[in-house]
mmCIF file of C-alpha atoms in Angstrom:
data_model
loop_
_atom_site.group_PDB
_atom_site.id
_atom_site.type_symbol
_atom_site.label_atom_id
_atom_site.label_comp_id
_atom_site.label_asym_id
_atom_site.label_seq_id
_atom_site.Cartn_x
_atom_site.Cartn_y
_atom_site.Cartn_z
ATOM 1 C CA UNK A 1 0.000 0.000 0.000
ATOM 2 C CA UNK A 2 1.134 3.553 -0.778
ATOM 3 C CA UNK A 3 -0.051 6.758 0.915
ATOM 4 C CA UNK A 4 -0.677 9.510 -1.640
ATOM 5 C CA UNK A 5 -2.271 12.249 0.474
ATOM 6 C CA UNK A 6 -2.750 12.977 4.161
ATOM 7 C CA UNK A 7 -5.352 15.555 5.204
ATOM 8 C CA UNK A 8 -5.316 16.915 8.779
ATOM 9 C CA UNK A 9 -8.698 18.628 8.842
ATOM 10 C CA UNK A 10 -8.845 18.968 12.622
ATOM 11 C CA UNK A 11 -6.023 17.271 14.503
ATOM 12 C CA UNK A 12 -3.727 18.494 17.263
ATOM 13 C CA UNK A 13 -2.791 22.106 16.633
ATOM 14 C CA UNK A 14 -3.361 21.739 12.878
ATOM 15 C CA UNK A 15 -6.461 22.592 10.826
ATOM 16 C CA UNK A 16 -7.198 22.031 7.135
ATOM 17 C CA UNK A 17 -3.647 20.982 6.299
ATOM 18 C CA UNK A 18 -2.903 18.525 3.488
ATOM 19 C CA UNK A 19 0.339 16.717 2.631
ATOM 20 C CA UNK A 20 0.737 15.244 -0.839
ATOM 21 C CA UNK A 21 3.082 12.352 -1.665
ATOM 22 C CA UNK A 22 3.198 12.108 -5.491
ATOM 23 C CA UNK A 23 3.367 8.586 -6.873
ATOM 24 C CA UNK A 24 6.195 9.459 -9.284
ATOM 25 C CA UNK A 25 8.639 9.934 -6.394
ATOM 26 C CA UNK A 26 10.307 7.011 -4.672
ATOM 27 C CA UNK A 27 11.234 8.898 -1.496
ATOM 28 C CA UNK A 28 9.510 11.735 0.326
ATOM 29 C CA UNK A 29 11.239 13.819 3.031
ATOM 30 C CA UNK A 30 9.145 16.013 5.311
ATOM 31 C CA UNK A 31 11.106 18.944 6.738
ATOM 32 C CA UNK A 32 10.017 21.394 9.376
ATOM 33 C CA UNK A 33 11.164 23.335 12.373
ATOM 34 C CA UNK A 34 10.636 22.114 15.890
ATOM 35 C CA UNK A 35 6.942 22.031 16.821
ATOM 36 C CA UNK A 36 5.989 22.434 13.154
ATOM 37 C CA UNK A 37 3.912 19.248 13.278
ATOM 38 C CA UNK A 38 6.159 16.478 11.909
ATOM 39 C CA UNK A 39 5.451 14.116 14.815
ATOM 40 C CA UNK A 40 1.819 15.158 14.694
ATOM 41 C CA UNK A 41 1.627 14.200 11.009
ATOM 42 C CA UNK A 42 3.292 10.841 11.758
ATOM 43 C CA UNK A 43 0.784 10.149 14.541
ATOM 44 C CA UNK A 44 -2.035 11.250 12.226
ATOM 45 C CA UNK A 45 -1.052 8.571 9.698
ATOM 46 C CA UNK A 46 -1.364 5.893 12.383
ATOM 47 C CA UNK A 47 -4.707 7.227 13.649
ATOM 48 C CA UNK A 48 -6.082 7.514 10.093
ATOM 49 C CA UNK A 49 -5.126 3.934 9.265
ATOM 50 C CA UNK A 50 -5.935 2.197 12.558
ATOM 51 C CA UNK A 51 -8.393 4.521 14.336
ATOM 52 C CA UNK A 52 -8.166 6.921 17.242
ATOM 53 C CA UNK A 53 -7.248 5.576 20.689
ATOM 54 C CA UNK A 54 -9.781 5.904 23.489
ATOM 55 C CA UNK A 55 -7.949 8.945 24.825
ATOM 56 C CA UNK A 56 -6.240 11.080 22.189
ATOM 57 C CA UNK A 57 -3.402 13.474 23.097
ATOM 58 C CA UNK A 58 -4.230 15.478 19.963
ATOM 59 C CA UNK A 59 -7.615 16.778 21.161
ATOM 60 C CA UNK A 60 -6.525 20.118 22.602
ATOM 61 C CA UNK A 61 -7.244 22.723 19.907
ATOM 62 C CA UNK A 62 -10.268 20.746 18.654
ATOM 63 C CA UNK A 63 -12.722 18.730 20.752
ATOM 64 C CA UNK A 64 -12.470 14.958 20.513
ATOM 65 C CA UNK A 65 -15.795 14.755 18.674
ATOM 66 C CA UNK A 66 -14.483 17.199 16.041
ATOM 67 C CA UNK A 67 -11.205 15.390 15.201
ATOM 68 C CA UNK A 68 -11.107 14.446 11.520
ATOM 69 C CA UNK A 69 -8.394 12.986 9.281
ATOM 70 C CA UNK A 70 -8.346 11.998 5.640
ATOM 71 C CA UNK A 71 -5.984 9.670 3.799
ATOM 72 C CA UNK A 72 -5.777 8.695 0.130
ATOM 73 C CA UNK A 73 -4.117 5.315 -0.446
ATOM 74 C CA UNK A 74 -3.364 3.019 -3.353
ATOM 75 C CA UNK A 75 -3.219 -0.754 -3.049
ATOM 76 C CA UNK A 76 -0.446 -2.891 -4.500
ATOM 77 C CA UNK A 77 -2.690 -3.766 -7.454
ATOM 78 C CA UNK A 78 -3.166 -0.061 -8.245
ATOM 79 C CA UNK A 79 -6.636 0.272 -6.739
ATOM 80 C CA UNK A 80 -7.106 3.768 -5.175
ATOM 81 C CA UNK A 81 -9.347 4.674 -2.255
ATOM 82 C CA UNK A 82 -9.972 7.655 0.010
ATOM 83 C CA UNK A 83 -10.882 7.246 3.693
ATOM 84 C CA UNK A 84 -11.869 9.675 6.429
ATOM 85 C CA UNK A 85 -11.391 8.892 10.110
ATOM 86 C CA UNK A 86 -13.432 10.468 12.948
ATOM 87 C CA UNK A 87 -13.182 10.211 16.734
ATOM 88 C CA UNK A 88 -16.267 8.109 17.423
ATOM 89 C CA UNK A 89 -17.224 4.940 19.233
ATOM 90 C CA UNK A 90 -18.799 3.517 16.057
ATOM 91 C CA UNK A 91 -18.959 4.368 12.343
ATOM 92 C CA UNK A 92 -15.621 6.188 12.670
ATOM 93 C CA UNK A 93 -14.425 5.111 9.195
ATOM 94 C CA UNK A 94 -15.995 6.884 6.179
ATOM 95 C CA UNK A 95 -15.512 6.702 2.435
ATOM 96 C CA UNK A 96 -14.804 9.625 0.136
ATOM 97 C CA UNK A 97 -18.518 10.605 0.288
ATOM 98 C CA UNK A 98 -18.743 10.466 4.114
ATOM 99 C CA UNK A 99 -20.620 7.176 4.083
ATOM 100 C CA UNK A 100 -19.829 4.733 6.934
ATOM 101 C CA UNK A 101 -17.584 1.782 6.055
ATOM 102 C CA UNK A 102 -16.735 -1.412 7.936
ATOM 103 C CA UNK A 103 -13.187 -1.638 9.286
ATOM 104 C CA UNK A 104 -12.559 -4.473 6.839
ATOM 105 C CA UNK A 105 -12.492 -1.906 4.025
ATOM 106 C CA UNK A 106 -9.312 -0.407 5.497
ATOM 107 C CA UNK A 107 -7.858 -3.804 6.446
ATOM 108 C CA UNK A 108 -7.952 -4.788 2.780
ATOM 109 C CA UNK A 109 -5.287 -2.127 2.137
ATOM 110 C CA UNK A 110 -3.135 -2.778 5.236
ATOM 111 C CA UNK A 111 -2.005 -6.266 4.196
ATOM 112 C CA UNK A 112 -2.267 -7.642 7.742
ATOM 113 C CA UNK A 113 -0.238 -4.841 9.372
ATOM 114 C CA UNK A 114 -1.217 -3.909 12.929
ATOM 115 C CA UNK A 115 -0.900 -0.642 14.836
ATOM 116 C CA UNK A 116 1.981 -2.075 16.866
ATOM 117 C CA UNK A 117 3.880 -3.140 13.753
ATOM 118 C CA UNK A 118 3.279 0.252 12.138
ATOM 119 C CA UNK A 119 4.667 2.048 15.190
ATOM 120 C CA UNK A 120 7.782 -0.171 15.439
ATOM 121 C CA UNK A 121 8.585 -0.551 11.731
ATOM 122 C CA UNK A 122 7.050 2.269 9.683
ATOM 123 C CA UNK A 123 6.338 4.968 12.260
ATOM 124 C CA UNK A 124 9.697 5.162 14.023
ATOM 125 C CA UNK A 125 10.223 8.360 15.976
ATOM 126 C CA UNK A 126 13.167 9.502 18.079
ATOM 127 C CA UNK A 127 12.036 7.453 21.064
ATOM 128 C CA UNK A 128 11.799 4.258 19.020
ATOM 129 C CA UNK A 129 15.229 4.899 17.477
ATOM 130 C CA UNK A 130 16.755 5.308 20.910
ATOM 131 C CA UNK A 131 15.160 2.049 22.027
ATOM 132 C CA UNK A 132 16.653 0.343 18.963
ATOM 133 C CA UNK A 133 20.103 1.708 19.757
ATOM 134 C CA UNK A 134 19.878 0.442 23.304
ATOM 135 C CA UNK A 135 18.890 -2.999 21.982
ATOM 136 C CA UNK A 136 21.944 -3.000 19.698
ATOM 137 C CA UNK A 137 24.252 -2.241 22.647
ATOM 138 C CA UNK A 138 22.717 -4.989 24.785
ATOM 139 C CA UNK A 139 23.526 -7.635 22.158
ATOM 140 C CA UNK A 140 27.292 -7.157 22.816
ATOM 141 C CA UNK A 141 28.507 -6.590 19.305
ATOM 142 C CA UNK A 142 25.873 -8.592 17.384
ATOM 143 C CA UNK A 143 25.156 -5.483 15.328
ATOM 144 C CA UNK A 144 23.359 -7.208 12.443
ATOM 145 C CA UNK A 145 20.947 -8.974 14.758
ATOM 146 C CA UNK A 146 20.369 -5.825 16.770
ATOM 147 C CA UNK A 147 19.572 -3.757 13.683
ATOM 148 C CA UNK A 148 17.097 -6.430 12.555
ATOM 149 C CA UNK A 149 15.461 -6.490 15.963
ATOM 150 C CA UNK A 150 15.264 -2.693 16.239
ATOM 151 C CA UNK A 151 13.931 -2.397 12.671
ATOM 152 C CA UNK A 152 11.192 -5.024 12.556
ATOM 153 C CA UNK A 153 10.499 -5.383 16.263
ATOM 154 C CA UNK A 154 11.399 -9.079 16.394
ATOM 155 C CA UNK A 155 12.400 -9.889 19.966
ATOM 156 C CA UNK A 156 14.686 -12.816 20.855
ATOM 157 C CA UNK A 157 16.277 -13.097 17.434
ATOM 158 C CA UNK A 158 19.314 -14.969 18.779
ATOM 159 C CA UNK A 159 17.058 -17.423 20.579
ATOM 160 C CA UNK A 160 15.181 -17.991 17.356
ATOM 161 C CA UNK A 161 18.444 -18.641 15.459
ATOM 162 C CA UNK A 162 19.492 -21.162 18.116
ATOM 163 C CA UNK A 163 16.136 -22.896 17.901
ATOM 164 C CA UNK A 164 16.373 -23.124 14.120
ATOM 165 C CA UNK A 165 19.855 -24.672 14.505
ATOM 166 C CA UNK A 166 18.533 -27.299 16.888
ATOM 167 C CA UNK A 167 15.632 -28.039 14.556
ATOM 168 C CA UNK A 168 18.044 -28.419 11.623
ATOM 169 C CA UNK A 169 20.239 -30.819 13.633
ATOM 170 C CA UNK A 170 17.207 -32.900 14.524
ATOM 171 C CA UNK A 171 15.987 -32.830 10.941
ATOM 172 C CA UNK A 172 19.207 -33.864 9.194
ATOM 173 C CA UNK A 173 21.054 -35.475 12.110
ATOM 174 C CA UNK A 174 23.945 -34.462 14.283
ATOM 175 C CA UNK A 175 25.262 -38.020 14.899
ATOM 176 C CA UNK A 176 23.543 -38.084 18.272
ATOM 177 C CA UNK A 177 20.066 -39.254 17.329
ATOM 178 C CA UNK A 178 17.726 -40.293 14.566
ATOM 179 C CA UNK A 179 17.544 -38.085 11.547
ATOM 180 C CA UNK A 180 13.955 -36.963 11.181
ATOM 181 C CA UNK A 181 14.404 -36.205 7.482
ATOM 182 C CA UNK A 182 15.696 -39.686 6.688
ATOM 183 C CA UNK A 183 12.981 -41.282 8.830
ATOM 184 C CA UNK A 184 10.365 -39.339 6.922
ATOM 185 C CA UNK A 185 12.040 -40.252 3.624
ATOM 186 C CA UNK A 186 11.890 -43.965 4.491
ATOM 187 C CA UNK A 187 8.253 -43.608 5.474
ATOM 188 C CA UNK A 188 7.544 -41.849 2.183
ATOM 189 C CA UNK A 189 9.321 -44.602 0.280
ATOM 190 C CA UNK A 190 7.308 -47.292 2.050
ATOM 191 C CA UNK A 191 4.080 -45.403 1.397
ATOM 192 C CA UNK A 192 5.029 -45.030 -2.275
ATOM 193 C CA UNK A 193 5.668 -48.769 -2.563
ATOM 194 C CA UNK A 194 2.306 -49.473 -0.908
ATOM 195 C CA UNK A 195 0.684 -47.117 -3.359
ATOM 196 C CA UNK A 196 2.352 -48.828 -6.317
ATOM 197 C CA UNK A 197 1.205 -52.224 -5.041
ATOM 198 C CA UNK A 198 -2.344 -50.988 -5.038
ATOM 199 C CA UNK A 199 -2.084 -49.574 -8.523
ATOM 200 C CA UNK A 200 -4.151 -50.757 -11.475
ATOM 201 C CA UNK A 201 -2.720 -51.649 -14.844
ATOM 202 C CA UNK A 202 -4.017 -49.611 -17.806
ATOM 203 C CA UNK A 203 -5.496 -52.703 -19.473
ATOM 204 C CA UNK A 204 -7.326 -53.697 -16.290
ATOM 205 C CA UNK A 205 -8.516 -50.130 -15.847
ATOM 206 C CA UNK A 206 -9.868 -49.987 -19.405
ATOM 207 C CA UNK A 207 -11.596 -53.345 -18.972
ATOM 208 C CA UNK A 208 -13.202 -52.293 -15.688
ATOM 209 C CA UNK A 209 -14.113 -48.944 -17.184
ATOM 210 C CA UNK A 210 -15.826 -50.696 -20.116
ATOM 211 C CA UNK A 211 -17.640 -53.036 -17.727
ATOM 212 C CA UNK A 212 -18.758 -50.050 -15.690
ATOM 213 C CA UNK A 213 -20.030 -48.388 -18.873
ATOM 214 C CA UNK A 214 -21.977 -51.514 -19.822
ATOM 215 C CA UNK A 215 -23.506 -51.732 -16.359
ATOM 216 C CA UNK A 216 -24.409 -48.066 -16.485
ATOM 217 C CA UNK A 217 -26.112 -48.486 -19.860
ATOM 218 C CA UNK A 218 -27.941 -51.596 -18.613
ATOM 219 C CA UNK A 219 -29.053 -49.694 -15.523
ATOM 220 C CA UNK A 220 -30.363 -46.856 -17.652
ATOM 221 C CA UNK A 221 -32.183 -49.294 -19.962
ATOM 222 C CA UNK A 222 -33.715 -51.128 -17.010
ATOM 223 C CA UNK A 223 -34.744 -47.817 -15.522
ATOM 224 C CA UNK A 224 -36.568 -46.818 -18.686
ATOM 225 C CA UNK A 225 -38.268 -50.222 -18.897
ATOM 226 C CA UNK A 226 -39.273 -49.968 -15.253
ATOM 227 C CA UNK A 227 -40.838 -46.561 -15.899
ATOM 228 C CA UNK A 228 -42.798 -48.019 -18.837
ATOM 229 C CA UNK A 229 -43.988 -50.985 -16.743
ATOM 230 C CA UNK A 230 -44.964 -48.725 -13.868
ATOM 231 C CA UNK A 231 -47.003 -46.563 -16.262
ATOM 232 C CA UNK A 232 -48.754 -49.651 -17.732
ATOM 233 C CA UNK A 233 -49.409 -50.982 -14.232
ATOM 234 C CA UNK A 234 -50.959 -47.681 -13.232
ATOM 235 C CA UNK A 235 -53.162 -47.743 -16.357
ATOM 236 C CA UNK A 236 -54.381 -51.294 -15.656
ATOM 237 C CA UNK A 237 -54.972 -50.438 -12.023
ATOM 238 C CA UNK A 238 -57.180 -47.539 -13.087
ATOM 239 C CA UNK A 239 -59.113 -49.873 -15.389
ATOM 240 C CA UNK A 240 -59.534 -52.404 -12.561
ATOM 241 C CA UNK A 241 -60.879 -49.754 -10.212
ATOM 242 C CA UNK A 242 -63.272 -48.245 -12.741
ATOM 243 C CA UNK A 243 -64.470 -51.486 -14.440
ATOM 244 C CA UNK A 244 -67.565 -52.027 -12.164
ATOM 245 C CA UNK A 245 -68.678 -48.445 -12.649
ATOM 246 C CA UNK A 246 -68.127 -48.710 -16.409
ATOM 247 C CA UNK A 247 -70.147 -51.929 -16.594
ATOM 248 C CA UNK A 248 -73.005 -50.337 -14.623
ATOM 249 C CA UNK A 249 -72.888 -47.321 -16.913
ATOM 250 C CA UNK A 250 -72.996 -49.566 -19.997
ATOM 251 C CA UNK A 251 -76.024 -51.443 -18.590
ATOM 252 C CA UNK A 252 -77.790 -48.174 -17.802
ATOM 253 C CA UNK A 253 -77.113 -46.890 -21.314
ATOM 254 C CA UNK A 254 -78.462 -50.150 -22.801
ATOM 255 C CA UNK A 255 -81.589 -49.883 -20.669
ATOM 256 C CA UNK A 256 -82.004 -46.283 -21.721
ATOM 257 C CA UNK A 257 -81.593 -47.287 -25.374
ATOM 258 C CA UNK A 258 -84.275 -49.986 -24.995
ATOM 259 C CA UNK A 259 -86.783 -47.369 -23.835
ATOM 260 C CA UNK A 260 -86.798 -45.802 -27.247
ATOM 261 C CA UNK A 261 -87.711 -42.189 -27.770
ATOM 262 C CA UNK A 262 -88.587 -40.478 -24.517
ATOM 263 C CA UNK A 263 -91.718 -38.400 -24.643
ATOM 264 C CA UNK A 264 -91.275 -34.710 -24.103
ATOM 265 C CA UNK A 265 -92.768 -33.498 -20.867
ATOM 266 C CA UNK A 266 -94.753 -30.278 -20.590
ATOM 267 C CA UNK A 267 -93.261 -27.266 -18.819
ATOM 268 C CA UNK A 268 -95.370 -27.913 -15.691
ATOM 269 C CA UNK A 269 -94.528 -31.616 -15.570
ATOM 270 C CA UNK A 270 -93.063 -31.289 -12.074
ATOM 271 C CA UNK A 271 -96.175 -29.528 -10.791
ATOM 272 C CA UNK A 272 -98.436 -32.140 -12.408
ATOM 273 C CA UNK A 273 -96.350 -34.917 -10.872
ATOM 274 C CA UNK A 274 -96.596 -33.336 -7.445
ATOM 275 C CA UNK A 275 -100.400 -32.947 -7.791
ATOM 276 C CA UNK A 276 -100.773 -36.520 -9.031
ATOM 277 C CA UNK A 277 -98.611 -37.808 -6.217
ATOM 278 C CA UNK A 278 -100.740 -35.893 -3.699
ATOM 279 C CA UNK A 279 -103.971 -37.216 -5.291
ATOM 280 C CA UNK A 280 -102.596 -40.758 -5.284
ATOM 281 C CA UNK A 281 -101.696 -40.412 -1.614
ATOM 282 C CA UNK A 282 -105.225 -39.153 -0.817
ATOM 283 C CA UNK A 283 -106.869 -41.872 -2.929
ATOM 284 C CA UNK A 284 -104.763 -44.533 -1.238
ATOM 285 C CA UNK A 285 -105.910 -43.205 2.123
ATOM 286 C CA UNK A 286 -109.555 -43.119 1.029
ATOM 287 C CA UNK A 287 -109.308 -46.653 -0.340
ATOM 288 C CA UNK A 288 -107.810 -47.908 2.862
ATOM 289 C CA UNK A 289 -110.519 -46.166 4.908
ATOM 290 C CA UNK A 290 -113.364 -47.476 2.677
ATOM 291 C CA UNK A 291 -111.961 -50.991 2.793
ATOM 292 C CA UNK A 292 -111.948 -50.797 6.555
ATOM 293 C CA UNK A 293 -115.550 -49.482 6.511
ATOM 294 C CA UNK A 294 -116.593 -52.235 4.088
ATOM 295 C CA UNK A 295 -115.073 -54.827 6.370
ATOM 296 C CA UNK A 296 -116.859 -53.283 9.356
ATOM 297 C CA UNK A 297 -120.186 -53.281 7.512
ATOM 298 C CA UNK A 298 -119.625 -56.842 6.374
ATOM 299 C CA UNK A 299 -119.131 -57.858 9.996
ATOM 300 C CA UNK A 300 -122.345 -56.029 10.976
ATOM 301 C CA UNK A 301 -124.191 -57.618 8.064
ATOM 302 C CA UNK A 302 -123.025 -61.022 9.102
ATOM 303 C CA UNK A 303 -124.645 -60.562 12.508
ATOM 304 C CA UNK A 304 -128.045 -59.598 11.131
ATOM 305 C CA UNK A 305 -130.932 -62.176 10.887
ATOM 306 C CA UNK A 306 -133.484 -61.959 8.069
ATOM 307 C CA UNK A 307 -137.195 -62.170 9.003
ATOM 308 C CA UNK A 308 -138.844 -63.839 6.001
ATOM 309 C CA UNK A 309 -142.372 -62.602 6.902
ATOM 310 C CA UNK A 310 -141.111 -59.044 7.249
ATOM 311 C CA UNK A 311 -139.195 -59.347 4.006
ATOM 312 C CA UNK A 312 -142.372 -60.397 2.215
ATOM 313 C CA UNK A 313 -143.946 -57.093 3.219
ATOM 314 C CA UNK A 314 -141.049 -55.068 1.844
ATOM 315 C CA UNK A 315 -143.099 -53.386 -0.861
ATOM 316 C CA UNK A 316 -145.809 -52.305 1.538
ATOM 317 C CA UNK A 317 -143.231 -50.942 3.936
ATOM 318 C CA UNK A 318 -141.541 -48.963 1.181
ATOM 319 C CA UNK A 319 -144.908 -47.533 0.121
ATOM 320 C CA UNK A 320 -145.734 -46.418 3.661
ATOM 321 C CA UNK A 321 -142.289 -44.822 4.011
ATOM 322 C CA UNK A 322 -142.770 -42.916 0.778
ATOM 323 C CA UNK A 323 -146.221 -41.747 1.883
ATOM 324 C CA UNK A 324 -144.834 -40.555 5.173
ATOM 325 C CA UNK A 325 -142.087 -38.552 3.495
ATOM 326 C CA UNK A 326 -144.559 -36.558 1.380
#
């Protein structure tokens, strides 16, 4: 990542100040008198890239809530971006149009660098240089190691070198133990032999591949035949379920055909049917009642005795009755 511009809108004792670092220059030197703001600009780069600390020592001319920095960067692939950084608890990172961005947008340009690494490698000030010099003196003449430690912040470099030496001795052997490299090589050789023993000859592979192809084709053919049989089975099952109803329908149609032409009914056929049904019901009731009365009269008639002498005078009796009724 390359920094192309740094804008100190409100930061420390500076306001609306911008530093440009043209891309066509390989080295930029910032000069200024004491208290001009060189250290402030260096701290501003760190705060713009990694965010303001909880308590900022640069909030004296401007309130903490008003601190604002801007930085224009370019990624290694040439992609440019502009960020603004505010002193907030959330949404402190903005894009070039003051829209909030997640912190991951800035991390994509930092390449995994942290604030601590920036301060110890890229943001060295006089205090950090003095600490590096002291580290060089403490290493008792190991100047190269001390410079490396002071430059990249890698502590215990000598201990790391010693550890790498011990690991190398264990890996390739120091005549005092097994050589891990050779042990691993033998294991690899044995595994390779096992792999070769499980290998398949090209001819066998082709034969098995052809057999697999034949089985696959047979499976596909059987699948299609099974689908056809299932469809035919479903059709026959439908016929079996509907056969009784179809036979009954055919019989009803035959019976209907045997009736011949059906007479057309008048418009009030339903009303006539209802009246006829009612009359039939009444007539059936009357018939039942009259039959009961006839049976009752028959029983009464059966109990009567006929007086032959009185019957012989029937005409005279009828004449007297007619005379009386006049």
